[in-house]
Structures are given as structure tokens and as C-alpha cells.
PDB file of C-alpha atoms and ligand atoms in Angstrom:
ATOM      1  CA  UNK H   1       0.000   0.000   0.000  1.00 71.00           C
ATOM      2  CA  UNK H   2       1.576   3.675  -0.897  1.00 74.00           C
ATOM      3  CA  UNK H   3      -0.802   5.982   0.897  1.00 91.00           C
ATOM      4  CA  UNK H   4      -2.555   4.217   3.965  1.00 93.00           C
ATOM      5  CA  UNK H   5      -3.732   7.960   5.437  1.00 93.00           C
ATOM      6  CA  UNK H   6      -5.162   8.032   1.602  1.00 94.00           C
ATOM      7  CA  UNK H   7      -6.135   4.368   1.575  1.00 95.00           C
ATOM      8  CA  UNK H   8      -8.312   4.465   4.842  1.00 97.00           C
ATOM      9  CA  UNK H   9      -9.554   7.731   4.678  1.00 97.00           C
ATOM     10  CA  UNK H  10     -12.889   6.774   2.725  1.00 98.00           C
ATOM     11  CA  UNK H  11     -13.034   4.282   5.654  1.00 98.00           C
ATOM     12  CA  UNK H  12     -12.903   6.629   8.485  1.00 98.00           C
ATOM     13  CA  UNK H  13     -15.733   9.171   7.187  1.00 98.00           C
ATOM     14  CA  UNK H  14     -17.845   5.996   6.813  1.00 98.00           C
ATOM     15  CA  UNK H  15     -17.528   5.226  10.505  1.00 98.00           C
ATOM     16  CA  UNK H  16     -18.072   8.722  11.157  1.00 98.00           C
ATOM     17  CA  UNK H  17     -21.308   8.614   9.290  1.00 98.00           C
ATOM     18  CA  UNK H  18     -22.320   5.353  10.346  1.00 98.00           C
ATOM     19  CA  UNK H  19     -21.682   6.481  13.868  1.00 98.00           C
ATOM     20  CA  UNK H  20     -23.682   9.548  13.566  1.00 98.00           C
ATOM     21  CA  UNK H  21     -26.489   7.701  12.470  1.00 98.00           C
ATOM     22  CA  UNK H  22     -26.744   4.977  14.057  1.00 98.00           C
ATOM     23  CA  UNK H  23     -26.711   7.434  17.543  1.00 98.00           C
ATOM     24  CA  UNK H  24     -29.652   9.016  15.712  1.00 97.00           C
ATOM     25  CA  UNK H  25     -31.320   5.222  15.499  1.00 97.00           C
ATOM     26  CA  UNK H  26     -30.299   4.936  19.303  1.00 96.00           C
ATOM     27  CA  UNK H  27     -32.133   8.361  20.387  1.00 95.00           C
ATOM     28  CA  UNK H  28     -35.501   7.616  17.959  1.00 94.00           C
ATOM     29  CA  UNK H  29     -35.777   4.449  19.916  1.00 94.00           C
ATOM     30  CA  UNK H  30     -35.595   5.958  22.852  1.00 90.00           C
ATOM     31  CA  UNK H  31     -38.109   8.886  22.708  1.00 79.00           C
ATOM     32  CA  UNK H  32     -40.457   6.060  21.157  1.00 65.00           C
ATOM     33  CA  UNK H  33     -40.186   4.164  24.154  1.00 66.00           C
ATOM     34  CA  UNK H  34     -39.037   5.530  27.263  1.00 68.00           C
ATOM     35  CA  UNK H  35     -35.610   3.433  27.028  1.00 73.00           C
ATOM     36  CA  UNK H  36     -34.554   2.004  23.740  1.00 90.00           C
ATOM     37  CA  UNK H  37     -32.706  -1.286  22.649  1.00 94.00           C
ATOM     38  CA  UNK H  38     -29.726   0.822  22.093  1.00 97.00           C
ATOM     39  CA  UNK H  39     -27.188   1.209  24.856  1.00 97.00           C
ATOM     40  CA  UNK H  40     -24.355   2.875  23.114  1.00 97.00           C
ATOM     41  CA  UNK H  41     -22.828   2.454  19.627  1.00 98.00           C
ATOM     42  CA  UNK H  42     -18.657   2.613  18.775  1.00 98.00           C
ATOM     43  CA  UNK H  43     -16.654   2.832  15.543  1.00 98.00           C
ATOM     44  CA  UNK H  44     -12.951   2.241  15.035  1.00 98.00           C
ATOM     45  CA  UNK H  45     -11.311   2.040  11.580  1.00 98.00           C
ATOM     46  CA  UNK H  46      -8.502  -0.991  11.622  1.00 97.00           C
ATOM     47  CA  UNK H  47      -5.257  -0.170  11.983  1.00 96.00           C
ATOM     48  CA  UNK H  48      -2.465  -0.584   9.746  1.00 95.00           C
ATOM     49  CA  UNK H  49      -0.770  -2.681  11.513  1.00 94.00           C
ATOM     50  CA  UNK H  50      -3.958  -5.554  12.022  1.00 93.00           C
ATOM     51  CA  UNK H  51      -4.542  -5.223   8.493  1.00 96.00           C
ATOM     52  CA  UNK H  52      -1.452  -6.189   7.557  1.00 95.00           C
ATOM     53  CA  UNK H  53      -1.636  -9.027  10.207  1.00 92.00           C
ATOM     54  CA  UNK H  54      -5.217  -9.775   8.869  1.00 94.00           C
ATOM     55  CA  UNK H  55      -3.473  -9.894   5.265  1.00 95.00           C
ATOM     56  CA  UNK H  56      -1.076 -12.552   6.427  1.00 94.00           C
ATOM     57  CA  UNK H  57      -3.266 -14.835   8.346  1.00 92.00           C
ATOM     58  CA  UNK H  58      -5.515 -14.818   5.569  1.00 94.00           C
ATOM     59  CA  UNK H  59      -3.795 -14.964   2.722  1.00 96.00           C
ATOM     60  CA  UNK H  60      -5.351 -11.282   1.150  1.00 96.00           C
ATOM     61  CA  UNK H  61      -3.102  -9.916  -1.554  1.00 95.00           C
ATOM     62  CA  UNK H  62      -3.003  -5.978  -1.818  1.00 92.00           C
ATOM     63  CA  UNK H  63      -5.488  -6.514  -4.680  1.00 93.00           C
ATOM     64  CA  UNK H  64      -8.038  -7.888  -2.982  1.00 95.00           C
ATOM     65  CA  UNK H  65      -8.052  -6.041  -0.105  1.00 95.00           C
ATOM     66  CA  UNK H  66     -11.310  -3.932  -0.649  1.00 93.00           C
ATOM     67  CA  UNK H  67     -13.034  -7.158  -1.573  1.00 95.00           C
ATOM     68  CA  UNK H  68     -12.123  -9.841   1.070  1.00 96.00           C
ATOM     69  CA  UNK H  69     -11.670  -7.826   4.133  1.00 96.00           C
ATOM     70  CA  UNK H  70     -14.780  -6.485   4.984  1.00 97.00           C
ATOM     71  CA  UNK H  71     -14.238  -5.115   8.726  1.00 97.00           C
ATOM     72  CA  UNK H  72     -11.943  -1.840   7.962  1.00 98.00           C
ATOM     73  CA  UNK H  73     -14.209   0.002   8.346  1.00 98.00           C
ATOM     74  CA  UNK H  74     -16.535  -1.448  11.435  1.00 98.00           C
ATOM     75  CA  UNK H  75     -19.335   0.020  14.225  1.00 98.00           C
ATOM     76  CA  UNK H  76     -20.779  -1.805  17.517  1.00 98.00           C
ATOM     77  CA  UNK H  77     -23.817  -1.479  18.643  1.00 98.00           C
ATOM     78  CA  UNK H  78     -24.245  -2.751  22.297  1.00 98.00           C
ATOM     79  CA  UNK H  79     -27.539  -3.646  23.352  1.00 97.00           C
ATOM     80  CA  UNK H  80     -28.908  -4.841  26.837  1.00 96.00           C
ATOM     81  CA  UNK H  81     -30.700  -7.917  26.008  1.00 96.00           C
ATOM     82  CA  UNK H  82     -30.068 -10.131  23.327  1.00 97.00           C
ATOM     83  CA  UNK H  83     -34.295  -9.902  22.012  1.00 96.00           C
ATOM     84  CA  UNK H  84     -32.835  -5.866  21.404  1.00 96.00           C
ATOM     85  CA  UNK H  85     -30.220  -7.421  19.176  1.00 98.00           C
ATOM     86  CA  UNK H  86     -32.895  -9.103  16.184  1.00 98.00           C
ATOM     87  CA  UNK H  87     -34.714  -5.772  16.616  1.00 96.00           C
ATOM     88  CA  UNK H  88     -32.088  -3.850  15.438  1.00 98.00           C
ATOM     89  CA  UNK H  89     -31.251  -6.325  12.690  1.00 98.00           C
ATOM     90  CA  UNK H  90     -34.730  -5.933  11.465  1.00 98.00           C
ATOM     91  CA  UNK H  91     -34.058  -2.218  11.475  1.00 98.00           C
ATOM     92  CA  UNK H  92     -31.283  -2.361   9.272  1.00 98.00           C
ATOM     93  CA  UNK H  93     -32.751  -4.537   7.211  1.00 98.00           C
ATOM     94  CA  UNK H  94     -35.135  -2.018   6.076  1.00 98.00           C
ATOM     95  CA  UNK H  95     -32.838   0.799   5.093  1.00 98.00           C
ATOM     96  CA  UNK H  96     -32.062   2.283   1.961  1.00 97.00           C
ATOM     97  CA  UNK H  97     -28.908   4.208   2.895  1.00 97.00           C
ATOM     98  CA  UNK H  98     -26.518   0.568   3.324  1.00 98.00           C
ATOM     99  CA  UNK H  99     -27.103  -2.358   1.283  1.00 98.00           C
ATOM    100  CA  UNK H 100     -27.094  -5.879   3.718  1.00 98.00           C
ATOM    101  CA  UNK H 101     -24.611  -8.472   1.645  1.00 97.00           C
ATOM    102  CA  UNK H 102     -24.136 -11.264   4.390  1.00 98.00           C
ATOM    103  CA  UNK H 103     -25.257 -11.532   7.608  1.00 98.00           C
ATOM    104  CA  UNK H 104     -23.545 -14.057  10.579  1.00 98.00           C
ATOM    105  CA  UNK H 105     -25.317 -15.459  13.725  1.00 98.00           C
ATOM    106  CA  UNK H 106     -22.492 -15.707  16.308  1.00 98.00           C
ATOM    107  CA  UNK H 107     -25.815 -15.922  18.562  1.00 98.00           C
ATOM    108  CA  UNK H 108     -27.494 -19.074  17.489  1.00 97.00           C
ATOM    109  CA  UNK H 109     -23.751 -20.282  16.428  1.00 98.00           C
ATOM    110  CA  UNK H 110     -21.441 -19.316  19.029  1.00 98.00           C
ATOM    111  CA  UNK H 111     -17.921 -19.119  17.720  1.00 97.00           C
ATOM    112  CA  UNK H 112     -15.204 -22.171  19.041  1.00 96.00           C
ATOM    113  CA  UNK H 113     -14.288 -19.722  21.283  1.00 95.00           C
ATOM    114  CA  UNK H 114     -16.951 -19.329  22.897  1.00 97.00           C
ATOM    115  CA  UNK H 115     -17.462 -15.850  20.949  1.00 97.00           C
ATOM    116  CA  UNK H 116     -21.548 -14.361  20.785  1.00 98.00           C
ATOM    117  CA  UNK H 117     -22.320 -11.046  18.284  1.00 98.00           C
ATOM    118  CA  UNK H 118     -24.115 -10.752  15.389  1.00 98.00           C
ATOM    119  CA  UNK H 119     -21.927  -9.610  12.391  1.00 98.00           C
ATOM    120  CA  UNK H 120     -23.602  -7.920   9.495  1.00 98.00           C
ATOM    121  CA  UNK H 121     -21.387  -6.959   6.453  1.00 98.00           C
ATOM    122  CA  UNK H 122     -22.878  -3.770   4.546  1.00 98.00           C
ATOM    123  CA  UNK H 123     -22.274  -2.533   1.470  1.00 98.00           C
ATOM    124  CA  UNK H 124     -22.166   1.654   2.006  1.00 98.00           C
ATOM    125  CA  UNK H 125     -21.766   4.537  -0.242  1.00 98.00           C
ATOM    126  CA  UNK H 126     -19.578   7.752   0.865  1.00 98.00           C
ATOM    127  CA  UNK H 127     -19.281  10.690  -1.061  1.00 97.00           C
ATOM    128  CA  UNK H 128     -16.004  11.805  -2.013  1.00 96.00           C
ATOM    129  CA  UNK H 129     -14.331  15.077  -3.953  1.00 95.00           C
ATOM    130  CA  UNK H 130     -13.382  12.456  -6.609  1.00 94.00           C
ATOM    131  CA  UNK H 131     -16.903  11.145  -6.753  1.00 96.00           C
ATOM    132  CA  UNK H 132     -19.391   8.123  -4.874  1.00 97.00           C
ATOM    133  CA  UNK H 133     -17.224   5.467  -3.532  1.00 97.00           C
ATOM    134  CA  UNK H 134     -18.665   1.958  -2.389  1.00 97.00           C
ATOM    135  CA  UNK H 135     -16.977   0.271   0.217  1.00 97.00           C
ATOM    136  CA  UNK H 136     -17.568  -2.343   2.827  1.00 98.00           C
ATOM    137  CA  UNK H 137     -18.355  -2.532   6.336  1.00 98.00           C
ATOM    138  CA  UNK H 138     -19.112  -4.767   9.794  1.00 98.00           C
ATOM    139  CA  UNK H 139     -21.642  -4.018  11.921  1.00 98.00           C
ATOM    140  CA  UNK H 140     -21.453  -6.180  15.083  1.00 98.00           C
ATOM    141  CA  UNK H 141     -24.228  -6.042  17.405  1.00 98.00           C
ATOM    142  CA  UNK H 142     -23.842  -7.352  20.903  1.00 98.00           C
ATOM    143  CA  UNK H 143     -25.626  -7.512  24.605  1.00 98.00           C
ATOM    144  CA  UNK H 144     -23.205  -5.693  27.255  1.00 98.00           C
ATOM    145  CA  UNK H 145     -22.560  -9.179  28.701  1.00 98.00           C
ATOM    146  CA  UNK H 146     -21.108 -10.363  25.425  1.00 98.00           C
ATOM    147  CA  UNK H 147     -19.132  -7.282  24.826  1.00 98.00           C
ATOM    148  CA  UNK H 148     -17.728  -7.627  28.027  1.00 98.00           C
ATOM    149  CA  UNK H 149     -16.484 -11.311  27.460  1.00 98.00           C
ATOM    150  CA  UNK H 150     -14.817 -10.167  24.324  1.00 98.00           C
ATOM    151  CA  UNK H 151     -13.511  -7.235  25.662  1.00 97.00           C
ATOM    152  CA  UNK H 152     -11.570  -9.209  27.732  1.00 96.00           C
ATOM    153  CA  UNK H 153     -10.793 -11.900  26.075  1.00 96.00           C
ATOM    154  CA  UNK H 154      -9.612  -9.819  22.960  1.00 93.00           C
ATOM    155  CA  UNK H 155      -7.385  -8.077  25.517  1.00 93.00           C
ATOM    156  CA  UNK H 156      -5.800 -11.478  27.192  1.00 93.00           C
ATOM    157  CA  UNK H 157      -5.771 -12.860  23.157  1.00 88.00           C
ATOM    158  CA  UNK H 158      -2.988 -10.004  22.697  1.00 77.00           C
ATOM    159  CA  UNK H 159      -0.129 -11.914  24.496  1.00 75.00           C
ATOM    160  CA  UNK H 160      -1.026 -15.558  22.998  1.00 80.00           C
ATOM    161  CA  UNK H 161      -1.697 -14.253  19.312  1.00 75.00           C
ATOM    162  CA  UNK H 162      -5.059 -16.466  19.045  1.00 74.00           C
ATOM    163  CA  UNK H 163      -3.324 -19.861  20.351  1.00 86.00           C
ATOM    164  CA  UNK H 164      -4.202 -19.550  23.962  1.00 91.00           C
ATOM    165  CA  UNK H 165      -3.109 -23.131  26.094  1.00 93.00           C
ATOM    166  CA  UNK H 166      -5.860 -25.524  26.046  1.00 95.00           C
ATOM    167  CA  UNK H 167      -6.965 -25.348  29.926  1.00 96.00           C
ATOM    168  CA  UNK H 168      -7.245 -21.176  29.247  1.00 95.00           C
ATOM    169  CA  UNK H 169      -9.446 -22.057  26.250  1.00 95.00           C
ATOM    170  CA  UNK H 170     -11.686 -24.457  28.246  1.00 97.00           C
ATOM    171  CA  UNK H 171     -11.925 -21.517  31.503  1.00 97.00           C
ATOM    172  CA  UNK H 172     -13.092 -18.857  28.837  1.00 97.00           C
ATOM    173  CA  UNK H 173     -15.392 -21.061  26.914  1.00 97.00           C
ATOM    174  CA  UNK H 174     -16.844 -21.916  30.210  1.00 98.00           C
ATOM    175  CA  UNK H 175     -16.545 -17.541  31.280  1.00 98.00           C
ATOM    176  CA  UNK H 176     -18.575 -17.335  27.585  1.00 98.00           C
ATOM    177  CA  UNK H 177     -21.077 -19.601  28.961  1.00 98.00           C
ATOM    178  CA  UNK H 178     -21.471 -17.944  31.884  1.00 98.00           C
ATOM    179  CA  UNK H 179     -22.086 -14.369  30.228  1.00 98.00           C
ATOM    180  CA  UNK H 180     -24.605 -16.155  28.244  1.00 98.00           C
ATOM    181  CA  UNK H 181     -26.376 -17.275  31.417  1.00 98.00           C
ATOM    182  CA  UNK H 182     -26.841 -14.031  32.951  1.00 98.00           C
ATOM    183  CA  UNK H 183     -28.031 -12.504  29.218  1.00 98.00           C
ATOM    184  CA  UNK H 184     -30.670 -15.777  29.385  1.00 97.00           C
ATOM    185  CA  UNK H 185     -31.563 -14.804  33.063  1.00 98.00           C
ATOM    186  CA  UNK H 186     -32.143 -10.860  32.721  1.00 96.00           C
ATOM    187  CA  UNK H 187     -34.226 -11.177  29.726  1.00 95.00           C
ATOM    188  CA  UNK H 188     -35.854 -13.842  31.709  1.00 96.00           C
ATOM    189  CA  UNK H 189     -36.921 -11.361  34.593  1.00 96.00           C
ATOM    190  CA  UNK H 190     -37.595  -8.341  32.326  1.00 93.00           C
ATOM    191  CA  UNK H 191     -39.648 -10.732  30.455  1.00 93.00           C
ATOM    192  CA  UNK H 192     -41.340 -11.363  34.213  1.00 95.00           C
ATOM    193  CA  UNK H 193     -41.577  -7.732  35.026  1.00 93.00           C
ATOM    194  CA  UNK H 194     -43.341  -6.533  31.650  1.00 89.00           C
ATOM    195  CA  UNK H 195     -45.862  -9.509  32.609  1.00 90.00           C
ATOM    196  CA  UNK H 196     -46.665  -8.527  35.593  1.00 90.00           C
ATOM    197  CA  UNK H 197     -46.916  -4.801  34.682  1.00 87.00           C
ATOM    198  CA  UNK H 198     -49.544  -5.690  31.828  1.00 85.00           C
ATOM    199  CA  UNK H 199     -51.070  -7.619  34.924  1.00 88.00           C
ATOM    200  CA  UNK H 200     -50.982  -4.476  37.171  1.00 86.00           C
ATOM    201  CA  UNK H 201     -52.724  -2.335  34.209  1.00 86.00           C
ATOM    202  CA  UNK H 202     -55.260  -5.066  33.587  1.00 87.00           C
ATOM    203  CA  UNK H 203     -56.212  -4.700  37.550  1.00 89.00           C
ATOM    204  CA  UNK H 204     -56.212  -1.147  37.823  1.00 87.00           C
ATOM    205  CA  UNK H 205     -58.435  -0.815  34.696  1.00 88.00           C
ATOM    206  CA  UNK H 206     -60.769  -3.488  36.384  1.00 89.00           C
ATOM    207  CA  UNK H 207     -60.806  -1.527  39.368  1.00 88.00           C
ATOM    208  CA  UNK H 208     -61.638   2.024  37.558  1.00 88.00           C
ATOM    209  CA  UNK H 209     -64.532  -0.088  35.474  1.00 87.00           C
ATOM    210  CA  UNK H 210     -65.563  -1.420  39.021  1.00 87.00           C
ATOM    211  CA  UNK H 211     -65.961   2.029  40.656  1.00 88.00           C
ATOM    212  CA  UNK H 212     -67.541   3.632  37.592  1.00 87.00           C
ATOM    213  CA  UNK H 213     -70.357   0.705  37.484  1.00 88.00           C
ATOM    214  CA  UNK H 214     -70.408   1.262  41.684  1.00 87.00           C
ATOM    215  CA  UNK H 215     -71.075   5.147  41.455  1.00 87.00           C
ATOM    216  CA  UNK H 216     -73.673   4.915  38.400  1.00 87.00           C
ATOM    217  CA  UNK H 217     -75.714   2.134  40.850  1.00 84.00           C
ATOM    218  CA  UNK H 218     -76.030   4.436  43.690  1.00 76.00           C
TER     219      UNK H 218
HETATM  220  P1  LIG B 301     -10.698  -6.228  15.924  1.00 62.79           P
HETATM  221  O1  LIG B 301      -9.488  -5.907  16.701  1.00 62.79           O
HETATM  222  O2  LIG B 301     -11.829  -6.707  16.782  1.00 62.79           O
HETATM  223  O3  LIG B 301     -11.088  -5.139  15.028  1.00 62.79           O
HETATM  224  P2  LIG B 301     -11.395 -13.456  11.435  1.00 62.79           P
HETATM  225  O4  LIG B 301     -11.088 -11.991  11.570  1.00 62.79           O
HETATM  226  O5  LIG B 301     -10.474 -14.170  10.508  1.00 62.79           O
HETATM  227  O6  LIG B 301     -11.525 -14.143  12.786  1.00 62.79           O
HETATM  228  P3  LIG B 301     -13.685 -12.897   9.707  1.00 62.79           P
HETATM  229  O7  LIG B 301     -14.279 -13.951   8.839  1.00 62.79           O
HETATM  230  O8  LIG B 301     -12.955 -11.787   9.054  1.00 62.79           O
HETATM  231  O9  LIG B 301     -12.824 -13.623  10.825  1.00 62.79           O
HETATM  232  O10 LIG B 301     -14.817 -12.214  10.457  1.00 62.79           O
HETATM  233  P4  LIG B 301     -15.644 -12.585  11.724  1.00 62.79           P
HETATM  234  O11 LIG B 301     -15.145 -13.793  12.424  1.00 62.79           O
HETATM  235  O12 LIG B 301     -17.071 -12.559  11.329  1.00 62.79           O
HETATM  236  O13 LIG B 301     -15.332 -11.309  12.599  1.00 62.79           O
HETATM  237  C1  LIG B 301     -14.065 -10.944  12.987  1.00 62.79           C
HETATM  238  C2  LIG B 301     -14.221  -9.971  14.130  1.00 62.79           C
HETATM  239  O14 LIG B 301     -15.179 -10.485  15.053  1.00 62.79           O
HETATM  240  C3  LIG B 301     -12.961  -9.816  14.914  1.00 62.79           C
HETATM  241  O15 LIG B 301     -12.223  -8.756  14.428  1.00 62.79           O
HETATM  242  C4  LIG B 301     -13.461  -9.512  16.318  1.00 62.79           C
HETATM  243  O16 LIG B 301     -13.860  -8.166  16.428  1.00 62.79           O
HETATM  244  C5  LIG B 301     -14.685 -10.382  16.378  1.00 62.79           C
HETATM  245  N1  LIG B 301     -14.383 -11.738  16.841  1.00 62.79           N
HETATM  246  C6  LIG B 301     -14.518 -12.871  16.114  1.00 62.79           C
HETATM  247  N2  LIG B 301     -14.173 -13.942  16.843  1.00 62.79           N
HETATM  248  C7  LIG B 301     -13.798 -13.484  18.061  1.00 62.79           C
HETATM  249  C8  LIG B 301     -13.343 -14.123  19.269  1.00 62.79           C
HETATM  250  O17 LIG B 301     -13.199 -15.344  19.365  1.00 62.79           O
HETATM  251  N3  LIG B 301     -13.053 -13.292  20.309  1.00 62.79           N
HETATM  252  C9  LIG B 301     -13.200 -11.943  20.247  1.00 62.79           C
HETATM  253  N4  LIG B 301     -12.896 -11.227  21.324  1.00 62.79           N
HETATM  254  N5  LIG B 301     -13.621 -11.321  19.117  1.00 62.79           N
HETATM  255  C10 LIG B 301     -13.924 -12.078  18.052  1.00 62.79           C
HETATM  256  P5  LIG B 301     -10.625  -8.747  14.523  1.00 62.79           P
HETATM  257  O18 LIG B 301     -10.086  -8.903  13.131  1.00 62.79           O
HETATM  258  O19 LIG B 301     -10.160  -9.722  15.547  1.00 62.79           O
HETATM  259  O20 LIG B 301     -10.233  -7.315  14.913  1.00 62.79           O
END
């Protein structure tokens, strides 16, 4: 590559714009509903450095750069429970401004690793002095539990370069697992609590019919 600052620049203003508006997505939600599925969103353009690791590990020549490696450009979206996640999915599936080419259920199909997120790979226009450019980018939607686990284990992945020991595989599989649980169990008790608010509602209109009925008898 000649001119990375050139190369990824088209890159960076798409995560700027993707940013921007998928904030915008997070605050519509939220006036709609009190609190909304988003939690907070992030962007980050890959370094020059992981592409070049990225090339090597996966055998991408210089040519095919813009066509196999599809996460240079790439936004998170971090939800608090994983039923938020397939709501924003069916969002996106319904724009116009980013065209869905593949989608990938590290939900239903957890990663060896242990790894839970639902990838999307867009297709997304930016407009340049020289003209519209298409490029591509990852959109990787995740519950807070998840993002923590990868967090982490991203961080601790650093010093063993993706080969961690065996036993250290098995204790973060099992720390995966665990995440999972708690994502299972506080869906599980919203799910409770919006039940037994539709139950309180239920009631109190009961009670108002009950009193109206009362007063017109007397
Ligand atoms: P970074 O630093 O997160 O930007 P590959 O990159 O070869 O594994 P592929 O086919 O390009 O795979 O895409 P995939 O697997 O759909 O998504 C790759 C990205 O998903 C990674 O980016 C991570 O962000 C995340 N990811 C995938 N598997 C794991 C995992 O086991 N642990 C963690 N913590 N994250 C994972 P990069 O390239 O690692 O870069």
C-alpha cells in the first residue's frame, strides 16, 4: 500500500457517518419508548498494523483487499438484552442508505471460542471530492454481557496471538457460557416484570370499570 492515510480515509468518514447515524437510530428508539434497545454504539477504523496481520493470516493480496476484508471500516452497537439485538437487525434490514450483503449469527452459532455477536457486512456509499465510492463494512451487534467477554478476552488474546493453552481455552469457553447465562436470566426477569406490569394495568383498569359501574348504581 503507498498511501494508507489516503487508503483508509474513505473508511474513516464511513464510521463517522455510520456512527452519527446509528446514535440518531439509538435516540428515535428511545423517545419512542421511554428506554430504547440501544445502549451505546462505537466505531474504530482498523489499523495498519492488524490489516497487515489480517493480510497474512488470511492470505489477502493488496489486490483484494477492498473485496475480502470487509471489517476496515466497522461500528458496535451494544444492546442490553439479546431480544434488542434481532430488533435492530430488522431495522437495518429495512434501510435504503446501506445495502445488507451477508449476515452471521455468532448468537445461534457461538464461535469455538466461545465468541456471541451478530456480524452484518454492509455494502455503504460515501461521497467523495473524486466522486461516490462503495466500500464495505461490519456491523457487530452485541448484549453488554457479550461485549464484556470479548472485551476481555480480545485483551488477554494479545499476548497468545489467538493460540491460547488448552486449559485457558476451556476456563473462557466456560466464562462465555457464563455471560450467556446471565443474558438468558435478565431477559428472563424483564420478560417477568413486563408480565406482571400488563397484569398491574389489567387490575387497575378493572378496578376504575368497578368504581364507575359502583357510582352509576347508587
Ligand atoms: P478487531 O481488533 O476486533 O477489530 P477473522 O477476523 O479471521 O476471525 P472474519 O471472517 O474476518 O474472521 O470475520 P468474523 O469472524 O465474522 O469477525 C471478525 C471480528 O469479530 C474480529 O475482528 C473480532 O472483532 C470479532 N471476533 C470474532 N471472533 C472473536 C473471538 O473469538 N473473540 C473476540 N474477542 N472477538 C472475536 P478482529 O479482526 O479480531 O479485529
Amino acid at each position: 500500500m503507498d498511501n494508507w492515510e489516503e487508503f483508509l480515509a474513505p473508511y474513516a468518514q464511513a464510521v463517522s457517518e455510520l456512527e452519527l447515524k446509528l446514535n440518531s437510530l439509538k435516540h428515535q428508539l428511545s423517545y419512542a419508548n421511554n428506554h430504547g434497545p440501544i445502549e451505546f454504539v462505537t466505531g474504530r477504523v482498523k489499523t495498519r498494523e492488524s490489516i497487515l496481520e489480517k493480510m497474512h493470516r488470511r492470505h489477502i493480496t493488496k489486490e483484494n483487499i477492498v473485496t475480502d476484508m470487509e471489517d476496515i471500516a466497522a461500528v458496535r452497537i451494544m444492546c442490553e438484552f439479546v431480544d434488542d439485538i434481532y430488533q435492530i437487525v430488522s431495522i437495518l434490514r429495512k434501510r435504503h442508505d446501506m445495502e445488507i450483503i451477508e449476515e452471521r449469527d455468532y448468537i445461534a452459532h457461538k464461535k469455538p471460542s466461545g465468541y456471541r455477536s451478530y456480524h452484518i457486512i454492509i455494502r455503504y456509499s460515501v461521497e467523495l471530492v473524486s466522486g461516490t465510492k462503495f466500500l464495505k463494512a461490519e456491523i457487530q451487534i452485541r448484549t453488554l454481557a457479550m461485549n464484556f467477554w470479548a472485551t476481555i478476552e480480545h485483551s488477554l488474546n494479545y499476548k497468545y496471538k489467538g493460540e491460547f493453552p488448552p486449559e485457558i481455552a476451556m476456563r473462557l469457553r466456560k466464562t462465555a457460557e457464563a455471560a450467556f447465562l446471565l443474558d438468558t436470566e435478565m431477559s428472563n426477569i424483564h420478560d417477568d416484570i413486563k408480565e406482571a406490569e400488563k397484569l398491574f394495568a389489567q387490575r387497575k383498569r378493572g378496578q376504575i370499570e368497578h368504581e364507575r359501574v359502583e357510582r352509576e348504581e347508587k
